[in-house]
Amino acid sequence: MTKPSLPELLHAAVTAVGGTERPGQVTMAETVAEAIDDGSHLLIQAGTGTGKSLGYLVPALAHGERVVVATATLALQRQLVERDLPRTVDALHPLLRRRPQFAMLKGRSNYLCLHRLHEGVPQEEEEGPGLFDQFEAAAPSSKLGQDLLRMRDWADETETGDRDDLTPGVSDRAWSQVSVSSRECLGASKCAYGAECFAEAARERAKLSDVVVTNHALLAIDAIEGAPVLPQHEVLIVDEAHELVSRVTGVATGELTPGQVGRAVRRAAKLVNEKAADQLQTASEGFERVMELALPGRLEEVPEDLGYALMALRDAARTVISALGSTRDKSVQDEDSVRKQALASVESIHDVAERISNGSEWDVVWYERHDRFGASLRVAPMSVSGLLREKLFSDRSVVLTSATLKLGGDFNGVGASVGLAPEGTASEDAPAWKGLDVGSPFDYRRQGILYVAQHLARPGREGTRSDMIDELAELIEAAGGRTLGLFSSMRAAQNAAEELRGRLDMPILLQGEETLGELIKNFAADSQTCLFGTLSLWQGVDVPGASCQLVVMDKIPFPRPDDPLMSARQKAVDDGGGNGFMAVAATHAALLMAQGAGRLVRASADRGVVAVLDPRLATARYGSYLKASLPDFWYTTDRNQARRSLAAIDAAAKATVTITAAEEDKAAEEDKAAEEDKAAEEDKAGSEGSADGE
């Protein structure tokens, strides 16, 4: 039998998911296939509507080697596992004459732990009763107790034990009662429930699968911790790759808080000798005293008092770790589980304290202070580019894809962030790669306008921008609502919502007042509604149609000047002779703006305006770089043109609604007439039947 061609396979897959083949999708599939075949690396930008998931899944499945697909969001993971992969595998099976297997794999804490569920959470006396004492007592009235009861029932029904399969979901607090981290896990061989373990079953399914769908965080853990978490694979595809660096940075970030240290002390106290416990308690008290005086900001050098406190913590934690390995307390019920949790807590403290004490020039250390949780000490890598270059690109073909990878007109900014040399060059340390923009099926210049409010005052760091609020109100009125407001801070979003709720006669939803899913659902349901919010809305809203015809950015989303990590990265580039502002701050802003502008056009019939209420996009030297990172909308700084366009789009949308309503009314009248005719026919038939009977 002749081997099917890639176009044949792609056509079968696209037909199976009910889609339409796009030129960009075909180009993407062909380029991905070439990269996989020759073991090369690819950065590929595929705009919204391209169908990029099939653009990489089809060539990956056709190749036959094991592929890991890592995504940033749960929504895309679900789309791949619940829709795209099942349909694609069914469609390709007759052509490939084999049925590729696929599986989802997440970190251990995402799966229900049967040991925790049945044996309870090991808890020290100071933290109150055990799980199921609390569980039984609180169940009739407590939300926590009800959630725990529901999870106990769910454990008997679920095949995966995956938290995301539990509907409705539960709070983090409830889930923490029935899950464990990899450090807390007893291990399948020691656990009484090891043979039934959901996390172990997921890992076994992954080992037997051709395609493993995971998340950026687990990919980072696999790279950072050395011990393999993912099965061996020949191809890595990173979707939503614009998020990769921040997700890897998050995994590589360590934290110490007085509360965390205090919990570790209590967990270890009953398991080790008095001397070791007292040493850790004393170190904990010393650390807490230092943290009481901590002021937010970067620590370019660790202060002497903090240095002593950290060394004391490190040494005390090391002593307790040794003691935990040498003692056994038969009086403690389920002692292995208690010991494992205590060991995990103390090891975490030891590792972070030692890392900060060692004072690597490649780490950034800073204090944070939260109104509710108090002070914390954090440490993060200055850059993850070297780590990614070494761990991801060394022995496999890697494809990075997203709708926003080409910033300022090329891929070099994103390439550098993941450890790659400029496109077209290679070195012993940095492999060669190719960048490709397959475009978008949308006609952005016809479908959208980029309006920059050049007449407004430059935004300052603090204070309400009254001219911006006035401009925003006028734009929303011209649009008839239909507005997604993307703000650079939560305070700015709250101020705008509060001000405009008193001015405008239309609903304004605000992030934080309801769950994000519910907000987006309500925003999409009513075209007059506006939705205001911050970071997650810049990237997480998919509302095609008339409900979102104006996307507003209050100002260019540069990192805060007092952001310790971003400012440290910027300074490092400057010290190395580069342009830190462009490499760090402008790249960060360009990525967010590209994502934010992408909220406007989600379908071929969408029309609207992206309004940036920051004159710097039109006047500053870096403005051209930022504009080159956005979709190719028609550009204007004419405020009257923006209003006229919005009013025309609003009128067209209302006319469409009127026509649709009229069509529905006409259809309803026709249905009613048909029902009446049918009833009359039935009455007539009934009368004739009665006459015949008589």
XYZ file of C-alpha atoms in Angstrom:
694
model
C 0.000 0.000 0.000
C 1.323 3.460 -0.956
C 2.285 5.629 1.985
C -0.252 8.460 2.291
C 1.019 11.946 1.571
C 0.997 14.689 4.179
C -1.702 16.690 2.283
C -3.934 13.588 2.284
C -3.464 13.111 6.019
C -4.064 16.772 6.773
C -7.217 16.844 4.646
C -8.590 13.793 6.478
C -7.850 15.317 9.892
C -9.297 18.744 9.088
C -12.449 17.131 7.707
C -12.768 15.007 10.851
C -12.754 18.032 13.175
C -15.178 19.928 10.958
C -12.649 22.567 9.950
C -11.440 24.147 6.739
C -7.941 23.770 5.348
C -5.983 27.016 5.353
C -2.881 27.771 3.254
C -0.993 28.695 6.431
C -1.946 25.397 8.036
C -0.657 23.425 5.035
C 2.612 25.378 5.051
C 2.957 24.819 8.786
C 2.393 21.063 8.521
C 4.948 20.722 5.739
C 7.562 22.765 7.645
C 6.990 20.853 10.892
C 7.366 17.555 9.005
C 10.703 18.743 7.567
C 11.970 19.804 11.001
C 11.006 16.448 12.526
C 12.597 14.503 9.665
C 15.959 16.277 9.853
C 15.988 16.787 13.631
C 16.096 20.577 13.373
C 14.422 23.301 15.441
C 11.587 25.588 14.420
C 9.893 28.726 15.749
C 6.583 29.112 13.966
C 4.019 31.872 14.333
C 0.506 30.823 13.361
C -2.197 33.442 13.757
C -5.613 32.870 15.292
C -7.781 30.762 13.003
C -4.874 29.008 11.275
C -5.640 25.648 12.857
C -2.142 25.273 14.261
C -2.884 22.280 16.504
C -3.557 20.091 13.455
C -0.660 21.818 11.716
C 1.695 20.099 14.158
C -0.308 17.037 15.246
C -0.701 15.539 11.770
C 3.023 15.544 10.824
C 3.913 14.379 14.347
C 1.511 11.426 14.195
C 2.610 10.572 10.646
C 6.277 10.443 11.671
C 5.682 7.669 14.184
C 8.162 8.744 16.889
C 7.040 9.628 20.397
C 6.040 13.279 20.660
C 5.569 15.430 23.761
C 3.211 18.391 23.318
C 3.464 20.994 26.098
C 0.870 23.766 26.461
C 0.465 26.650 28.886
C -3.295 26.500 29.454
C -5.780 23.903 30.587
C -8.158 24.956 27.810
C -5.723 23.935 25.071
C -4.780 20.694 26.836
C -8.448 19.760 26.961
C -9.004 20.732 23.339
C -6.123 18.490 22.281
C -7.050 15.471 24.400
C -10.834 15.657 24.215
C -11.347 16.893 20.636
C -8.388 17.232 18.292
C -6.466 14.041 19.075
C -9.415 11.587 19.213
C -10.843 12.836 15.923
C -7.455 13.066 14.227
C -6.446 9.559 15.292
C -9.767 8.168 14.022
C -9.334 9.997 10.716
C -5.712 8.913 10.194
C -6.142 5.291 11.298
C -7.295 3.957 7.888
C -4.538 5.867 6.085
C -1.675 5.097 8.483
C -2.909 1.526 9.091
C -2.107 1.987 12.775
C -3.835 3.740 15.648
C -1.507 6.113 17.496
C -2.075 6.263 21.254
C -2.178 9.492 23.259
C -2.282 10.444 26.934
C -2.278 13.452 29.233
C 0.408 13.743 31.928
C 0.571 16.326 34.719
C 2.436 16.835 37.973
C 1.641 14.449 40.818
C -0.273 17.030 42.851
C -2.881 17.227 40.070
C -4.029 13.671 40.832
C -6.117 12.388 43.731
C -3.964 10.525 46.267
C -5.835 7.478 47.554
C -3.553 7.228 50.572
C -4.452 10.760 51.616
C -8.114 10.181 50.873
C -8.419 7.024 52.974
C -5.786 7.539 55.670
C -6.141 11.295 56.139
C -3.673 14.159 56.178
C -0.796 13.748 58.630
C -1.222 16.782 60.885
C 0.550 18.020 63.956
C -1.558 18.736 67.046
C -1.084 22.499 66.687
C -2.928 22.481 63.358
C -6.059 20.889 64.692
C -7.759 17.549 64.119
C -6.990 15.113 61.338
C -8.687 15.293 57.977
C -11.579 12.983 58.565
C -12.216 14.084 62.151
C -12.696 17.537 60.695
C -14.339 15.995 57.637
C -16.978 14.088 59.553
C -17.690 16.966 61.932
C -17.953 19.638 59.250
C -19.566 17.676 56.423
C -23.230 18.564 57.045
C -22.677 22.332 56.977
C -19.128 23.139 55.859
C -18.244 23.726 52.199
C -14.915 22.022 52.874
C -16.600 19.003 54.393
C -19.080 18.749 51.520
C -16.240 18.925 48.993
C -14.368 16.167 50.796
C -17.455 13.953 50.841
C -17.951 14.569 47.144
C -14.328 13.711 46.381
C -14.625 10.471 48.339
C -17.585 9.480 46.139
C -15.789 10.689 43.013
C -12.779 8.507 43.813
C -14.950 5.425 43.232
C -16.099 6.681 39.827
C -13.146 8.452 38.200
C -10.785 6.626 35.869
C -8.121 9.340 35.936
C -8.194 10.965 39.395
C -7.298 14.175 37.556
C -8.462 17.288 39.411
C -9.591 18.886 36.165
C -12.057 16.033 35.587
C -13.880 16.848 38.827
C -16.957 18.951 38.025
C -17.758 21.243 39.670
C -14.267 21.891 40.951
C -13.140 22.363 44.539
C -11.015 24.951 46.339
C -7.243 24.662 46.611
C -7.672 24.067 50.337
C -9.994 21.119 49.768
C -7.800 19.623 47.065
C -4.697 19.897 49.260
C -6.372 17.477 51.682
C -6.415 14.699 49.072
C -3.240 15.308 47.047
C 0.525 15.124 47.572
C 3.595 16.625 45.944
C 6.257 14.387 44.441
C 8.387 14.935 47.562
C 5.556 13.899 49.894
C 4.643 10.767 47.919
C 5.534 7.509 49.652
C 6.310 5.829 46.335
C 4.310 3.081 44.677
C 6.353 0.280 46.261
C 5.824 1.559 49.846
C 2.250 2.804 49.549
C -0.653 0.513 50.393
C -2.542 2.048 47.466
C 0.378 2.021 45.025
C -1.254 -0.502 42.697
C -4.284 1.786 42.278
C -2.388 5.103 42.185
C -3.832 7.543 39.643
C -0.542 9.415 39.160
C 1.377 6.189 38.525
C -1.309 5.017 36.099
C -0.999 8.294 34.175
C 2.771 7.844 33.920
C 2.344 4.282 32.667
C -0.152 5.418 30.020
C 2.307 8.086 28.917
C 5.094 5.521 28.519
C 2.895 3.544 26.120
C 1.660 6.534 24.113
C 2.799 8.047 20.838
C 1.690 11.541 21.884
C 1.972 12.816 25.457
C 0.172 16.089 26.230
C 1.577 17.922 29.233
C 2.049 21.464 30.540
C 4.954 23.900 30.557
C 5.424 23.462 34.306
C 5.992 19.700 34.087
C 8.296 20.246 31.124
C 10.286 22.648 33.313
C 10.383 20.199 36.231
C 11.638 17.490 33.861
C 14.406 19.840 32.712
C 15.383 21.338 36.073
C 15.255 18.448 38.524
C 17.323 15.994 36.499
C 15.195 12.950 37.360
C 13.066 12.236 34.273
C 9.359 12.871 34.715
C 8.375 12.661 31.061
C 8.970 9.525 28.990
C 11.841 9.539 26.504
C 10.769 11.415 23.367
C 12.246 12.284 19.988
C 10.097 15.350 19.242
C 9.022 18.199 21.528
C 6.293 20.610 20.453
C 5.739 23.626 22.697
C 2.411 25.314 21.972
C 1.584 28.714 23.501
C 5.374 29.076 23.494
C 5.204 32.786 24.316
C 4.464 31.636 27.906
C 7.349 29.173 28.209
C 9.998 31.433 29.757
C 7.673 32.774 32.473
C 6.400 29.276 33.351
C 9.929 27.864 33.577
C 10.988 30.858 35.678
C 8.068 30.170 38.018
C 9.141 26.561 38.533
C 12.741 27.647 39.144
C 11.729 30.234 41.749
C 12.214 29.419 45.434
C 10.413 30.986 48.388
C 10.807 31.134 52.164
C 8.204 32.504 54.582
C 8.014 32.417 58.386
C 4.742 30.478 58.164
C 6.297 27.845 55.912
C 9.253 27.421 58.257
C 6.950 27.237 61.276
C 4.933 24.420 59.683
C 8.130 22.485 58.995
C 9.179 22.857 62.632
C 5.862 21.490 63.884
C 5.890 18.585 61.438
C 9.410 17.534 62.364
C 9.217 18.121 66.127
C 7.586 14.798 67.046
C 9.807 12.740 64.750
C 13.328 13.792 65.702
C 15.348 14.088 68.885
C 14.886 17.117 71.085
C 18.262 18.636 70.182
C 17.535 18.642 66.436
C 14.017 19.971 66.969
C 15.271 22.779 69.240
C 17.931 23.759 66.694
C 15.330 24.121 63.941
C 12.955 25.987 66.278
C 15.691 28.472 67.234
C 16.630 29.010 63.577
C 12.955 29.535 62.722
C 12.583 32.217 65.400
C 15.694 34.006 64.162
C 14.437 33.997 60.576
C 11.040 35.290 61.686
C 12.655 38.240 63.536
C 14.572 39.236 60.401
C 11.465 38.954 58.209
C 9.459 41.249 60.510
C 11.698 44.125 59.401
C 11.830 43.157 55.694
C 11.048 45.906 53.188
C 9.963 45.012 49.635
C 12.677 45.145 46.982
C 15.718 43.435 45.523
C 18.654 42.411 47.700
C 21.732 42.911 45.529
C 23.711 41.623 48.499
C 22.245 39.489 51.264
C 22.285 41.570 54.500
C 24.413 40.200 57.313
C 21.501 39.468 59.669
C 19.589 37.645 56.928
C 22.731 35.749 55.943
C 23.195 34.464 59.496
C 19.510 33.519 59.749
C 19.667 31.593 56.461
C 22.828 29.715 57.405
C 21.226 28.771 60.725
C 18.127 27.529 58.888
C 20.226 25.577 56.389
C 22.320 23.882 59.076
C 19.334 23.119 61.306
C 17.376 21.721 58.359
C 20.330 19.503 57.423
C 20.459 18.163 60.988
C 16.734 17.409 60.978
C 16.954 15.695 57.576
C 19.657 13.392 58.941
C 17.604 12.715 62.073
C 14.483 11.934 60.058
C 16.419 9.258 58.218
C 17.609 7.530 61.375
C 14.637 7.475 63.755
C 11.321 5.669 63.800
C 8.441 6.488 66.137
C 6.097 3.531 66.474
C 3.622 5.634 68.450
C 2.847 7.794 65.417
C 0.064 6.319 63.343
C 0.966 5.902 59.653
C 4.455 7.127 60.483
C 5.879 6.784 56.956
C 3.369 9.291 55.623
C 3.987 11.715 58.491
C 7.753 11.391 58.005
C 7.521 11.939 54.264
C 5.533 15.153 54.679
C 7.920 16.469 57.330
C 10.925 15.562 55.211
C 9.476 17.345 52.170
C 8.881 20.511 54.197
C 12.352 20.568 55.721
C 14.129 19.692 52.463
C 12.387 22.579 50.722
C 13.602 25.003 53.412
C 17.118 23.603 53.280
C 17.346 23.897 49.495
C 16.142 27.512 49.320
C 18.212 28.639 52.322
C 21.323 27.019 50.872
C 20.675 28.473 47.413
C 20.401 32.031 48.748
C 23.331 31.568 51.156
C 25.561 30.440 48.286
C 24.864 33.747 46.565
C 25.042 32.810 42.895
C 25.540 35.756 40.532
C 22.942 34.109 38.292
C 20.193 34.405 40.905
C 18.029 37.376 41.884
C 16.954 37.636 45.545
C 14.245 39.909 46.844
C 11.726 40.551 49.604
C 8.003 40.737 48.952
C 5.353 41.880 51.414
C 1.694 40.939 51.138
C -1.031 42.720 53.136
C -2.548 39.414 54.186
C 0.334 36.933 54.222
C 3.186 39.131 55.399
C 6.777 39.063 54.140
C 8.392 36.436 51.955
C 11.923 35.917 50.661
C 12.197 34.859 47.021
C 14.965 33.750 44.677
C 14.733 33.258 40.910
C 17.212 32.753 38.068
C 18.410 35.886 36.289
C 17.751 34.019 33.046
C 16.478 30.576 32.059
C 17.874 30.772 28.518
C 20.938 28.652 29.273
C 18.854 26.034 31.059
C 16.400 25.801 28.164
C 19.162 25.656 25.559
C 20.917 22.822 27.403
C 17.902 20.789 28.456
C 15.420 21.217 25.606
C 17.419 21.527 22.406
C 20.253 19.064 22.950
C 18.885 15.703 21.803
C 15.516 16.160 20.102
C 13.741 18.175 17.443
C 11.912 21.122 19.041
C 9.031 23.102 17.559
C 7.926 26.269 19.366
C 4.623 27.698 18.157
C 2.223 30.468 19.128
C 0.138 33.226 17.601
C 2.709 35.702 18.990
C 6.387 34.814 18.577
C 7.470 37.392 16.002
C 8.156 40.556 17.997
C 9.291 43.752 16.345
C 9.365 42.020 12.978
C 11.530 38.962 13.714
C 11.870 35.894 15.961
C 15.255 36.767 17.490
C 13.850 38.208 20.734
C 11.926 35.055 21.584
C 14.789 32.919 20.274
C 17.254 34.615 22.624
C 14.909 34.124 25.592
C 15.071 30.337 25.106
C 18.833 30.268 24.568
C 19.092 30.377 20.778
C 21.526 32.445 18.730
C 20.151 34.859 16.099
C 18.316 33.120 13.262
C 20.631 31.768 10.605
C 23.597 31.421 12.951
C 24.755 28.615 15.196
C 27.536 27.862 17.624
C 28.761 24.929 19.627
C 26.399 25.926 22.435
C 23.445 27.319 20.473
C 21.925 25.156 17.718
C 20.639 26.504 14.420
C 16.928 27.103 13.962
C 14.428 28.497 11.487
C 11.614 30.989 12.044
C 8.438 30.975 9.989
C 5.323 33.144 10.058
C 2.477 31.333 8.286
C 0.193 34.335 8.659
C -3.491 34.363 9.492
C -6.665 33.630 7.531
C -8.022 37.002 8.667
C -7.762 40.222 6.664
C -6.673 42.418 9.560
C -6.509 45.688 7.586
C -10.115 45.207 6.508
C -11.411 43.807 9.793
C -9.735 46.011 12.381
C -8.417 49.471 13.216
C -5.518 50.278 15.543
C -6.287 53.647 17.126
C -3.675 55.377 19.261
C -4.915 58.313 21.380
C -1.937 60.541 20.613
C -3.612 63.627 22.122
C -3.695 62.212 25.666
C -1.121 63.079 28.309
C 1.638 60.534 28.914
C 0.584 58.184 31.727
C 2.342 58.579 35.048
C 3.013 55.896 37.621
C 0.290 56.884 40.060
C -3.011 58.739 40.095
C -6.199 58.614 38.048
C -5.855 59.672 34.419
C -8.982 61.778 33.999
C -8.341 62.441 30.298
C -7.961 58.689 29.695
C -11.225 57.976 31.535
C -13.037 60.587 29.429
C -11.621 59.086 26.235
C -12.584 55.578 27.337
C -16.163 56.665 28.131
C -16.589 58.240 24.691
C -15.212 55.182 22.907
C -17.492 52.823 24.844
C -20.524 54.975 24.081
C -19.643 55.013 20.378
C -19.268 51.222 20.435
C -22.555 50.702 22.292
C -20.731 48.706 24.975
C -19.051 45.630 23.448
C -15.758 46.570 25.168
C -12.939 44.503 26.607
C -10.819 46.793 28.794
C -7.258 45.562 29.301
C -5.523 47.425 32.108
C -1.910 47.477 33.207
C -2.838 47.052 36.884
C -5.798 45.910 38.943
C -5.985 49.320 40.586
C -6.380 50.992 37.180
C -9.132 48.543 36.206
C -10.975 49.129 39.485
C -10.706 52.924 39.171
C -12.039 52.863 35.609
C -14.923 50.544 36.497
C -15.913 52.637 39.500
C -15.794 55.886 37.509
C -17.645 54.626 34.444
C -20.354 52.764 36.336
C -21.506 56.188 37.473
C -21.398 57.644 33.965
C -22.550 54.975 31.530
C -25.885 53.224 31.326
C -24.459 49.812 30.510
C -23.156 46.892 32.601
C -19.439 46.929 33.449
C -18.021 43.668 34.740
C -14.795 43.702 36.741
C -12.279 40.913 37.122
C -12.274 39.577 40.673
C -15.961 40.185 41.312
C -16.828 36.760 39.853
C -14.922 33.758 38.496
C -13.172 34.440 35.225
C -15.240 31.848 33.373
C -18.490 33.366 34.584
C -17.348 36.890 33.674
C -16.444 35.876 30.129
C -19.729 33.982 29.759
C -21.740 37.039 30.848
C -19.658 39.341 28.655
C -20.312 37.186 25.600
C -24.045 36.881 26.344
C -24.891 40.607 26.339
C -23.481 42.883 23.625
C -23.935 46.030 25.750
C -21.731 44.654 28.503
C -18.114 45.719 29.097
C -15.470 43.628 30.840
C -12.503 45.232 32.611
C -9.515 43.408 34.008
C -5.790 42.800 33.983
C -3.203 40.188 33.022
C -5.293 37.031 32.501
C -7.723 38.942 30.266
C -4.894 40.078 27.987
C -4.401 36.433 27.048
C -7.445 34.438 28.156
C -10.525 35.786 26.356
C -11.967 34.189 23.230
C -15.247 35.946 22.380
C -15.902 36.095 18.636
C -18.815 38.123 17.288
C -20.539 41.366 18.212
C -19.939 41.178 21.973
C -16.287 42.249 21.597
C -15.828 45.009 19.025
C -13.641 47.383 21.045
C -10.464 46.283 22.825
C -8.911 49.039 24.943
C -5.419 49.065 26.457
C -5.044 51.807 29.044
C -1.274 52.030 28.576
C 1.716 50.143 27.255
C 2.183 47.226 29.699
C 5.838 47.659 30.585
C 6.974 45.774 33.702
C 6.799 47.809 36.898
C 10.065 49.695 37.465
C 10.199 48.163 40.957
C 9.775 44.581 39.687
C 12.944 43.013 41.168
C 13.388 40.233 38.630
C 12.618 42.216 35.466
C 14.714 45.204 36.544
C 17.619 42.864 37.403
C 17.385 41.216 33.993
C 17.295 44.604 32.307
C 20.374 45.782 34.229
C 22.246 42.584 33.345
C 21.684 43.215 29.617
C 22.817 46.834 30.011
C 25.954 45.732 31.896
C 26.711 43.302 29.072
C 26.660 46.110 26.521
C 23.145 45.509 25.212
C 19.926 47.501 25.357
C 18.222 46.207 28.474
C 15.081 48.252 27.971
C 14.450 46.829 24.494
C 15.542 43.283 25.372
C 13.437 43.015 28.528
C 10.839 45.748 29.057
C 9.896 46.395 25.412
C 9.839 42.662 24.597
C 7.590 42.009 27.605
C 5.239 44.819 26.525
C 5.232 43.743 22.866
C 4.253 40.209 23.779
C 1.376 41.313 25.988
C 0.143 43.874 23.465
C 0.212 41.300 20.680
C -1.804 38.935 22.854
C -4.209 41.701 23.892
C -4.792 42.929 20.332
C -5.449 39.328 19.338
C -8.632 39.369 21.447
C -10.403 41.531 18.815
C -10.543 39.378 15.680
C -11.412 35.780 16.513
C -13.447 34.931 13.380
C -13.605 36.009 9.744
C -16.765 38.088 10.312
C -15.393 40.056 13.286
C -14.943 43.825 12.986
C -13.689 46.330 15.526
C -11.125 48.709 16.970
C -8.085 48.207 19.195
C -7.632 51.484 21.081
C -4.351 52.175 22.882
C -4.821 55.108 25.273
C -1.107 55.769 25.573
C 0.413 58.371 23.227
C 3.884 56.825 23.545
C 2.902 54.156 21.004
C 2.733 56.949 18.409
C 5.493 59.242 19.658
C 8.249 57.202 21.343
C 11.164 55.670 19.426
C 10.202 52.177 20.587
C 6.648 52.658 19.284
C 7.497 51.256 15.861
C 8.867 48.080 17.476
C 5.655 47.609 19.449
C 3.408 48.318 16.447
C 5.388 45.840 14.329
C 4.515 43.169 16.920
C 0.743 43.707 16.516
C -1.613 42.386 13.839
C -1.517 44.510 10.672
C -4.604 46.614 11.477
C -5.392 49.859 9.656
C -3.691 52.558 11.747
C -4.971 55.971 12.841
C -4.487 58.609 15.527
C -7.699 60.434 14.510
C -10.103 60.229 17.460
C -13.100 61.223 15.323
C -12.326 58.488 12.821
C -12.201 55.945 15.633
C -15.596 57.060 16.961
C -17.220 57.069 13.519
C -15.905 53.591 12.809
C -17.126 52.247 16.148
C -20.566 53.827 15.631
C -20.803 52.277 12.164
C -19.770 48.850 13.474
C -22.306 49.169 16.308
C -25.069 50.138 13.866
C -24.214 47.198 11.607
C -24.262 44.819 14.574
C -27.648 46.136 15.724
C -29.007 45.848 12.185
C -27.839 42.267 12.052
C -29.530 41.576 15.372
C -32.732 43.232 14.080
C -32.652 41.171 10.906
C -31.982 38.032 12.886
C -34.839 38.829 15.262
C -37.154 39.502 12.317
C -36.134 36.210 10.735
C -36.793 34.439 14.020
C -40.202 36.112 14.297
C -41.029 35.139 10.722
C -39.878 31.576 11.351
C -41.962 31.469 14.538
C -45.034 32.714 12.630
C -44.467 30.110 9.929
C -44.073 27.407 12.575
C -47.252 28.589 14.273
C -49.145 28.592 10.963
C -47.844 25.136 10.181
C -48.963 23.910 13.606
C -52.409 25.416 13.072
C -52.653 23.786 9.620
C -51.584 20.489 11.123
C -54.139 20.793 13.920
C -56.858 21.629 11.405
C -55.919 18.584 9.319
C -56.020 16.400 12.428
C -59.440 17.804 13.404
C -60.721 17.152 9.889
C -59.354 13.611 9.905
C -60.909 13.019 13.314
C -64.322 14.247 12.131
C -64.214 12.039 9.056
C -63.188 9.064 11.189
C -66.146 9.628 13.525
C -68.540 9.814 10.587
C -67.178 6.589 9.165
C -67.581 4.955 12.557
C -71.159 6.033 12.797
